[in-house]
Short mmCIF file of C-alpha atoms in Angstrom, two decimals:
data_model
loop_
_atom_site.label_atom_id
_atom_site.label_comp_id
_atom_site.label_asym_id
_atom_site.label_seq_id
_atom_site.Cartn_x
_atom_site.Cartn_y
_atom_site.Cartn_z
CA MET A 55 97.21 57.47 -8.97
CA VAL A 56 94.07 58.70 -7.37
CA ARG A 57 91.10 57.48 -9.33
CA PHE A 58 87.78 55.85 -8.53
CA LYS A 59 87.85 52.34 -9.94
CA HIS A 60 84.66 50.85 -11.30
CA ARG A 61 83.40 47.56 -12.55
CA TYR A 62 81.12 47.44 -15.56
CA LEU A 63 78.64 44.55 -15.67
CA LEU A 64 77.46 43.67 -19.13
CA CYS A 65 74.08 41.95 -18.92
CA GLU A 66 71.42 40.75 -21.32
CA VAL A 67 67.73 40.95 -20.50
CA VAL A 68 66.12 37.64 -21.41
CA SER A 69 62.40 37.26 -21.58
CA ASP A 70 59.86 35.26 -23.53
CA ASP A 71 57.71 38.32 -24.13
CA PRO A 72 59.06 40.43 -27.02
CA ARG A 73 57.49 43.62 -25.67
CA CYS A 74 59.61 43.40 -22.53
CA ARG A 75 62.81 44.48 -24.26
CA LEU A 76 61.16 47.36 -26.06
CA SER A 77 59.87 48.86 -22.84
CA LEU A 78 63.36 49.03 -21.29
CA GLU A 79 64.31 52.42 -19.94
CA ASP A 80 67.43 53.27 -18.01
CA ARG A 81 65.61 54.86 -15.10
CA VAL A 82 63.21 51.94 -14.76
CA LEU A 83 66.01 49.39 -14.86
CA GLY A 84 68.15 51.36 -12.42
CA GLY A 85 65.28 51.54 -9.96
CA LEU A 86 64.64 47.82 -10.36
CA VAL A 87 68.25 46.89 -9.64
CA ARG A 88 68.38 49.18 -6.62
CA ASP A 89 65.16 47.64 -5.25
CA THR A 90 66.53 44.15 -5.72
CA ILE A 91 69.77 45.01 -3.93
CA ALA A 92 67.73 46.45 -1.06
CA ARG A 93 65.65 43.25 -0.90
CA VAL A 94 68.62 40.92 -0.92
CA HIS A 95 71.32 42.80 0.97
CA GLY A 96 69.24 45.10 3.10
CA THR A 97 69.96 48.64 4.09
CA PHE A 98 73.73 48.28 3.96
CA GLY A 99 73.64 46.85 0.48
CA ALA A 100 71.32 49.49 -0.85
CA ALA A 101 73.43 52.29 0.58
CA ALA A 102 76.83 50.87 -0.41
CA CYS A 103 75.90 50.02 -3.97
CA SER A 104 74.17 53.28 -4.75
CA ILE A 105 77.28 55.48 -4.60
CA GLY A 106 78.73 54.80 -8.00
CA PHE A 107 75.78 52.99 -9.52
CA ALA A 108 74.55 54.00 -12.95
CA VAL A 109 73.11 52.47 -16.08
CA ARG A 110 75.63 53.41 -18.73
CA TYR A 111 74.29 51.82 -21.90
CA LEU A 112 70.98 50.35 -22.87
CA ASN A 113 69.98 48.79 -26.15
CA ALA A 114 66.26 48.10 -26.33
CA TYR A 115 66.49 46.03 -29.50
CA THR A 116 68.96 43.45 -28.26
CA GLY A 117 68.30 43.87 -24.55
CA ILE A 118 71.93 44.62 -23.64
CA VAL A 119 72.48 46.63 -20.48
CA LEU A 120 75.74 48.02 -19.10
CA LEU A 121 75.74 48.74 -15.38
CA ARG A 122 78.47 50.57 -13.54
CA CYS A 123 79.32 50.14 -9.86
CA ARG A 124 82.27 50.75 -7.58
CA LYS A 125 84.98 48.11 -7.51
CA GLU A 126 84.66 47.51 -3.77
CA PHE A 127 80.98 46.63 -4.00
CA TYR A 128 80.61 45.00 -7.38
CA ARG A 129 80.18 41.55 -5.81
CA LEU A 130 77.17 42.78 -3.84
CA VAL A 131 75.57 44.15 -6.97
CA TRP A 132 76.42 41.10 -9.05
CA SER A 133 75.05 38.67 -6.48
CA ALA A 134 71.74 40.53 -6.40
CA LEU A 135 71.22 40.31 -10.18
CA PRO A 136 69.99 36.67 -10.25
CA PHE A 137 67.13 37.64 -7.97
CA ILE A 138 65.50 39.90 -10.53
CA THR A 139 62.37 38.15 -11.74
CA TYR A 140 60.23 40.79 -13.41
CA LEU A 141 60.26 44.16 -15.06
CA GLU A 142 57.51 46.67 -14.35
CA ASN A 143 57.02 49.64 -16.63
CA ARG A 144 54.00 51.90 -16.98
CA GLY A 145 51.72 49.37 -15.39
CA HIS A 146 52.88 46.45 -17.57
CA HIS A 147 54.40 43.52 -15.76
CA TYR A 148 56.83 41.32 -17.67
CA PRO A 149 58.64 38.29 -16.23
CA CYS A 150 62.29 38.31 -17.24
CA PHE A 151 65.79 37.74 -15.94
CA LEU A 152 69.25 39.19 -16.41
CA ASN A 153 72.06 37.08 -17.77
CA THR A 154 75.54 38.44 -17.03
CA LEU A 155 77.80 38.24 -20.06
CA HIS A 156 80.97 40.00 -18.97
CA VAL A 157 82.49 41.98 -16.12
CA GLY A 158 85.09 44.56 -17.15
CA GLY A 159 87.09 47.30 -15.57
CA THR A 160 86.49 49.78 -18.35
CA ILE A 161 83.81 50.50 -20.89
CA ARG A 162 86.23 49.73 -23.69
CA THR A 163 86.80 46.10 -22.65
CA CYS A 164 83.07 45.60 -22.36
CA GLN A 165 82.62 47.07 -25.82
CA LYS A 166 85.23 44.73 -27.28
CA PHE A 167 83.48 41.76 -25.71
CA LEU A 168 80.11 42.98 -26.93
CA ILE A 169 81.36 43.26 -30.50
CA GLN A 170 82.64 39.67 -30.45
CA TYR A 171 79.45 38.48 -28.79
CA ASN A 172 77.25 40.18 -31.38
CA ARG A 173 79.30 38.69 -34.17
CA ARG A 174 78.79 35.22 -32.71
CA GLN A 175 75.06 35.86 -32.28
CA LEU A 176 74.81 36.93 -35.93
CA LEU A 177 76.38 33.66 -37.01
CA ILE A 178 73.98 31.70 -34.83
CA LEU A 179 71.05 33.64 -36.27
CA LEU A 180 72.33 32.90 -39.75
CA GLN A 181 72.15 29.20 -39.00
CA ASN A 182 68.69 29.38 -37.53
CA CYS A 183 66.83 31.71 -39.84
CA THR A 184 64.50 30.30 -42.46
CA ASP A 185 63.40 33.27 -44.54
CA GLU A 186 65.48 34.13 -47.62
CA GLY A 187 65.23 37.89 -47.23
CA GLU A 188 66.32 37.68 -43.60
CA ARG A 189 69.19 35.41 -44.58
CA GLU A 190 70.49 37.94 -47.07
CA ALA A 191 70.24 40.77 -44.57
CA ILE A 192 72.14 38.81 -41.96
CA GLN A 193 74.81 37.75 -44.43
CA LYS A 194 75.29 41.36 -45.43
CA SER A 195 75.78 42.45 -41.82
CA VAL A 196 78.19 39.58 -41.18
CA THR A 197 80.42 40.55 -44.11
CA ARG A 198 80.19 44.20 -43.14
CA SER A 199 81.28 43.44 -39.60
CA CYS A 200 84.23 41.40 -40.89
CA LEU A 201 85.33 44.26 -43.16
CA LEU A 202 85.01 46.76 -40.36
CA GLU A 203 87.14 44.56 -38.16
CA GLU A 204 89.94 44.66 -40.67
CA SER A 205 89.82 48.42 -41.14
CA SER A 206 89.54 49.86 -37.66
CA ALA A 207 89.95 48.29 -34.27
CA GLY A 208 87.88 50.16 -31.76
CA GLU A 209 85.70 52.46 -33.81
CA GLU A 210 83.05 49.93 -34.72
CA LEU A 211 79.60 50.50 -33.36
CA SER A 212 77.85 47.46 -32.07
CA ASP A 213 74.45 49.09 -32.49
CA SER A 214 74.15 48.64 -36.24
CA GLY A 215 74.67 44.89 -36.11
CA GLY A 216 72.32 44.62 -33.19
CA GLU A 217 69.49 46.48 -34.86
CA GLU A 218 69.56 44.38 -37.97
CA ALA A 219 69.67 41.24 -35.90
CA ALA A 220 66.68 42.42 -33.89
CA GLU A 221 64.71 43.15 -37.05
CA ALA A 222 65.60 39.75 -38.38
CA MET A 223 64.40 38.10 -35.19
CA GLU A 224 60.95 39.69 -35.31
CA MET B 993 87.87 25.55 -20.81
CA ALA B 994 85.43 24.69 -18.07
CA ALA B 995 82.21 23.13 -19.17
CA PHE B 996 79.31 24.43 -17.16
CA ALA B 997 76.62 22.04 -16.07
CA ASP B 998 73.22 22.39 -14.55
CA LEU B 999 72.31 19.11 -12.99
CA ASP B 1000 68.71 19.64 -12.05
CA LEU B 1001 65.85 20.55 -14.33
CA ARG B 1002 62.53 19.39 -12.97
CA ALA B 1003 60.72 17.31 -15.53
CA GLY B 1004 57.06 18.04 -15.85
CA SER B 1005 54.89 15.81 -17.96
CA ASP B 1006 55.17 18.14 -20.94
CA LEU B 1007 57.93 17.26 -23.37
CA LYS B 1008 57.71 20.52 -25.25
CA ALA B 1009 58.20 22.58 -22.10
CA LEU B 1010 61.16 20.40 -21.25
CA ARG B 1011 62.64 21.02 -24.68
CA GLY B 1012 62.22 24.76 -24.21
CA LEU B 1013 63.95 24.49 -20.85
CA VAL B 1014 66.91 22.63 -22.30
CA GLU B 1015 67.22 25.07 -25.19
CA ASN B 1016 67.23 27.99 -22.80
CA ALA B 1017 69.98 26.37 -20.76
CA ALA B 1018 72.03 25.78 -23.91
CA HIS B 1019 71.55 29.41 -24.95
CA LEU B 1020 72.82 30.59 -21.58
CA GLY B 1021 76.00 28.56 -21.93
CA TYR B 1022 75.48 25.26 -20.18
CA SER B 1023 77.03 22.33 -21.97
CA VAL B 1024 75.59 19.58 -19.80
CA VAL B 1025 72.11 19.33 -18.39
CA ALA B 1026 70.42 16.65 -16.33
CA ILE B 1027 66.68 16.15 -16.20
CA ASN B 1028 65.39 15.26 -12.82
CA HIS B 1029 62.71 12.66 -12.25
CA VAL B 1030 61.44 12.93 -8.70
CA VAL B 1031 60.12 9.56 -7.66
CA GLU B 1032 58.53 8.18 -4.57
CA PHE B 1033 59.78 5.02 -2.99
CA LYS B 1034 59.44 1.98 -5.22
CA GLU B 1035 57.94 3.80 -8.15
CA LYS B 1036 60.21 4.47 -11.09
CA LYS B 1037 59.68 6.14 -14.43
CA GLN B 1038 61.32 4.79 -17.50
CA GLU B 1039 63.71 6.89 -19.49
CA ILE B 1040 62.06 9.37 -21.77
CA GLU B 1041 63.40 9.74 -25.28
CA LYS B 1042 66.09 12.36 -25.19
CA PRO B 1043 65.21 15.49 -27.14
CA VAL B 1044 68.80 16.75 -27.34
CA ALA B 1045 71.92 14.63 -27.37
CA VAL B 1046 73.54 16.22 -24.34
CA SER B 1047 70.87 15.55 -21.77
CA GLU B 1048 71.16 12.88 -19.14
CA LEU B 1049 68.78 11.77 -16.45
CA PHE B 1050 68.92 11.40 -12.74
CA THR B 1051 66.46 10.55 -10.01
CA THR B 1052 65.89 12.15 -6.68
CA LEU B 1053 64.27 10.00 -4.02
CA PRO B 1054 62.63 11.26 -0.88
CA ILE B 1055 63.44 8.08 0.98
CA VAL B 1056 66.17 5.47 0.77
CA GLN B 1057 66.09 3.28 -2.27
CA ARG B 1058 67.62 -0.10 -2.73
CA ALA B 1059 70.78 0.03 -4.78
CA THR B 1060 70.12 -3.40 -6.22
CA SER B 1061 67.07 -2.29 -8.11
CA SER B 1062 67.46 -3.00 -11.79
CA ARG B 1063 65.86 0.23 -12.94
CA VAL B 1064 68.61 2.32 -11.41
CA ARG B 1065 70.84 1.25 -14.25
CA LEU B 1066 68.77 3.24 -16.73
CA TYR B 1067 69.76 6.51 -15.16
CA ASP B 1068 73.09 8.22 -15.37
CA ILE B 1069 73.14 9.91 -11.99
CA VAL B 1070 71.30 8.83 -8.85
CA ALA B 1071 70.55 11.30 -6.12
CA VAL B 1072 69.03 10.95 -2.69
CA PHE B 1073 67.07 13.52 -0.75
CA PRO B 1074 67.26 12.44 2.90
CA LYS B 1075 64.91 13.93 5.43
CA THR B 1076 66.16 12.46 8.68
CA GLU B 1077 69.58 12.24 10.26
CA LYS B 1078 69.80 8.47 10.06
CA LEU B 1079 69.03 8.48 6.35
CA PHE B 1080 71.61 11.19 5.80
CA HIS B 1081 74.21 9.13 7.62
CA VAL B 1082 73.35 6.01 5.66
CA ALA B 1083 73.31 7.90 2.37
CA CYS B 1084 76.75 9.34 2.94
CA THR B 1085 78.41 6.15 4.07
CA HIS B 1086 76.79 3.09 2.55
CA LEU B 1087 74.42 3.94 -0.25
CA ASP B 1088 75.46 3.74 -3.86
CA VAL B 1089 74.47 7.23 -4.92
CA ASP B 1090 76.21 10.13 -6.63
CA LEU B 1091 74.54 13.11 -5.02
CA VAL B 1092 73.03 13.95 -1.67
CA CYS B 1093 70.54 16.79 -1.87
CA VAL B 1094 70.33 19.25 0.96
CA THR B 1095 66.91 20.58 1.83
CA VAL B 1096 66.47 24.26 1.23
CA THR B 1097 62.76 24.79 1.66
CA GLU B 1098 62.57 24.38 5.40
CA LYS B 1099 64.68 24.66 8.51
CA LEU B 1100 67.09 21.77 8.62
CA PRO B 1101 65.64 19.10 10.94
CA PHE B 1102 69.05 17.73 11.83
CA TYR B 1103 72.56 18.96 12.28
CA PHE B 1104 75.39 17.98 9.96
CA LYS B 1105 78.03 15.86 11.61
CA ARG B 1106 81.57 15.90 10.40
CA PRO B 1107 82.37 12.12 10.19
CA PRO B 1108 79.70 11.05 7.65
CA ILE B 1109 80.42 14.12 5.52
CA ASN B 1110 84.14 13.33 5.43
CA VAL B 1111 83.35 9.75 4.42
CA ALA B 1112 81.10 11.04 1.67
CA ILE B 1113 83.79 13.38 0.34
CA ASP B 1114 86.28 10.50 0.27
CA ARG B 1115 83.83 8.32 -1.62
CA GLY B 1116 83.21 11.07 -4.16
CA VAL B 1117 79.58 11.75 -3.30
CA GLY B 1118 78.58 15.32 -3.99
CA PHE B 1119 76.24 17.61 -2.08
CA GLU B 1120 73.65 19.47 -4.05
CA LEU B 1121 72.19 22.89 -3.30
CA VAL B 1122 69.20 24.13 -5.20
CA TYR B 1123 68.67 27.83 -5.84
CA SER B 1124 65.31 28.23 -7.51
CA PRO B 1125 63.20 28.50 -4.35
CA ALA B 1126 65.53 31.30 -3.30
CA ILE B 1127 64.58 33.22 -6.41
CA LYS B 1128 60.88 32.77 -5.90
CA ASP B 1129 60.25 33.43 -2.24
CA SER B 1130 61.96 35.44 0.49
CA THR B 1131 61.48 33.02 3.41
CA MET B 1132 62.86 30.23 1.23
CA ARG B 1133 65.81 32.49 0.56
CA ARG B 1134 66.54 32.71 4.26
CA TYR B 1135 66.37 28.94 4.73
CA THR B 1136 68.47 28.33 1.63
CA ILE B 1137 71.25 30.61 2.79
CA SER B 1138 71.24 29.37 6.36
CA ASN B 1139 71.27 25.70 5.36
CA ALA B 1140 73.98 26.35 2.80
CA LEU B 1141 76.18 28.17 5.28
CA ASN B 1142 75.68 25.34 7.75
CA LEU B 1143 76.83 22.83 5.16
CA MET B 1144 79.84 24.93 4.23
CA GLN B 1145 81.07 25.12 7.77
CA VAL B 1146 81.20 21.36 7.99
CA CYS B 1147 82.37 20.35 4.55
CA LYS B 1148 84.60 23.38 3.81
CA GLY B 1149 83.21 23.75 0.32
CA LYS B 1150 84.39 20.48 -1.16
CA ASN B 1151 82.23 18.42 -3.51
CA VAL B 1152 79.42 20.94 -3.58
CA ILE B 1153 77.34 21.59 -6.65
CA ILE B 1154 74.73 24.26 -7.17
CA SER B 1155 71.82 23.64 -9.48
CA SER B 1156 68.44 25.07 -10.27
CA ALA B 1157 65.28 23.07 -9.74
CA ALA B 1158 63.82 24.97 -12.63
CA GLU B 1159 60.40 24.12 -13.94
CA ARG B 1160 60.08 27.02 -16.36
CA PRO B 1161 62.69 28.54 -18.68
CA LEU B 1162 62.66 31.82 -16.78
CA GLU B 1163 63.97 30.26 -13.59
CA ILE B 1164 67.39 29.29 -14.94
CA ARG B 1165 70.29 31.66 -14.44
CA GLY B 1166 73.51 31.89 -16.39
CA PRO B 1167 76.60 30.03 -15.15
CA TYR B 1168 78.50 33.12 -13.97
CA ASP B 1169 75.48 34.31 -12.03
CA VAL B 1170 75.17 30.92 -10.38
CA ALA B 1171 78.85 30.96 -9.45
CA ASN B 1172 78.22 34.32 -7.84
CA LEU B 1173 75.32 32.86 -5.88
CA GLY B 1174 77.84 30.37 -4.56
CA LEU B 1175 79.67 33.32 -3.00
CA LEU B 1176 76.48 34.17 -1.13
CA PHE B 1177 76.28 30.59 0.09
CA GLY B 1178 79.67 30.84 1.73
CA LEU B 1179 81.92 29.33 -0.92
CA SER B 1180 85.20 30.95 -1.86
CA GLU B 1181 85.41 32.34 -5.38
CA SER B 1182 87.35 29.42 -6.88
CA ASP B 1183 85.12 26.92 -5.06
CA ALA B 1184 82.03 28.63 -6.38
CA LYS B 1185 83.21 28.42 -9.98
CA ALA B 1186 84.20 24.79 -9.41
CA ALA B 1187 80.74 24.13 -8.00
CA VAL B 1188 79.26 24.83 -11.42
CA SER B 1189 81.89 23.19 -13.58
CA THR B 1190 84.44 20.74 -12.26
CA ASN B 1191 82.43 19.27 -9.38
CA CYS B 1192 79.52 18.61 -11.75
CA ARG B 1193 81.87 16.81 -14.07
CA ALA B 1194 83.19 14.79 -11.14
CA VAL B 1195 79.64 13.75 -10.24
CA LEU B 1196 78.95 12.69 -13.82
CA LEU B 1197 82.10 10.60 -13.88
CA HIS B 1198 81.11 9.09 -10.55
CA GLY B 1199 77.81 8.12 -12.15
CA GLU B 1200 79.73 6.52 -15.01
CA THR B 1201 81.79 4.46 -12.61
CA ARG B 1202 78.62 3.25 -10.96
CA LYS B 1203 77.61 1.69 -14.25
CA THR B 1204 81.00 0.15 -14.87
CA ALA B 1205 82.92 -2.01 -12.45
CA PHE B 1206 85.46 0.07 -10.52
CA GLY B 1207 85.70 2.49 -13.44
CA ILE B 1208 88.06 0.26 -15.42
CA ILE B 1209 85.82 -1.90 -17.51
CA SER B 1210 82.98 -0.53 -19.55
CA THR B 1211 80.69 -2.47 -21.79
CA VAL B 1212 79.87 -0.79 -25.04
CA LYS B 1213 77.22 -2.09 -27.37
CA LYS B 1214 78.86 -2.85 -30.68
CA PRO B 1215 77.16 -4.32 -33.73
CA ARG B 1216 79.82 -6.96 -34.26
CA THR B 1217 80.09 -9.82 -31.77
CA SER B 1218 83.87 -10.17 -32.15
CA GLU B 1219 84.32 -6.78 -30.49
CA VAL B 1220 82.42 -7.92 -27.42
CA ASP B 1221 84.82 -10.80 -26.93
CA ASP B 1222 87.75 -8.43 -27.17
CA ASP B 1223 86.21 -6.31 -24.43
CA SER B 1224 86.09 -9.18 -22.00
CA LEU B 1225 89.71 -10.25 -22.48
CA PRO B 1226 91.46 -7.08 -21.33
CA ALA B 1227 89.10 -7.01 -18.36
CA CYS B 1228 90.39 -10.33 -17.08
CA LYS B 1229 93.96 -9.25 -17.53
CA LYS B 1230 93.34 -6.06 -15.64
CA ALA B 1231 91.65 -7.86 -12.79
CA LYS B 1232 94.73 -10.05 -12.40
CA CYS B 1233 97.02 -7.05 -12.31
CA GLU B 1234 94.90 -5.39 -9.66
CA SER B 1235 94.92 -8.39 -7.35
#
């Protein structure tokens, strides 16, 4: 079968400044990754990785990013990700780093992983949170996610859980 | 399930910053962390109270340190950072250490020779590569990669661990990212993953055997004195069997 095979890198933007995640934009992040690849792997790296490269999904509340690259060059892209140290957007400079959560061959596998990951994060948040109102909100989203898991397999959106978790964190 | 370990977090004087560092490492997925006390020759710090139950301590010395020093026993892992060829040779063959750190911040002043490295691998001594200077500075990156590749050509990727000399929480990277950095350093993919998980565990166990005699007998503090007597009896029996 003739088909271009890709690898999807699921990453989380980690930073101690809460404004860093909110100022995430796909064009900014794409430019940043391309610059880093050029710095680390030089001209060849920049050229090879830019063929199939795209930012497929971006969630500013939870800081989850899904990058796509060609299967032949995904190692080059992945090895350049630890060298990202800051994010620059509209003149604001935020130190941050990318933590790779999962590498998948299709968007669907990454989505499945992300749903499980978000569920685990919700449970961790439930343990850590102190405020009663937040606790109720998180418990509601946990039960809702469990119900959704029983009803449909792949239709669940991971955004809703993520937004509530982000509100609870702030 | 492989347990990932980061065996080098630089300890500043601030306990709170250290706690933040350890929490960040735990959030990223590391199950074992070692806090590094860098000491000069003949000057040792006592153990600090451990903020989290999983942390252990190890020391890195710029020069050779006597293995008979009593304070070494307080630490779980002992590491040496040799700067000349003679010290490297002695560290690999005779010294009672668990890790030999390879310099990354400057051009290697000596060449690696195969015989002492083979002896070190047989003894179970690991070689440590640090990656946080590579993240900060581009000339450091060049030295890191060239020194790492040099080491790989001689030791063929055995007994290598990769760790971050992180001083701030933003300098740590997740375990899969670090395994990928191992690919850049010349390791094969399985070796790189082992460098973050199984080799670290091997070094920890090697540190344990340093505390116990030949890894067979271990003394455990128990509140009742009768238990202590029981510990000594099987030890004698085992010694007889061995001889």
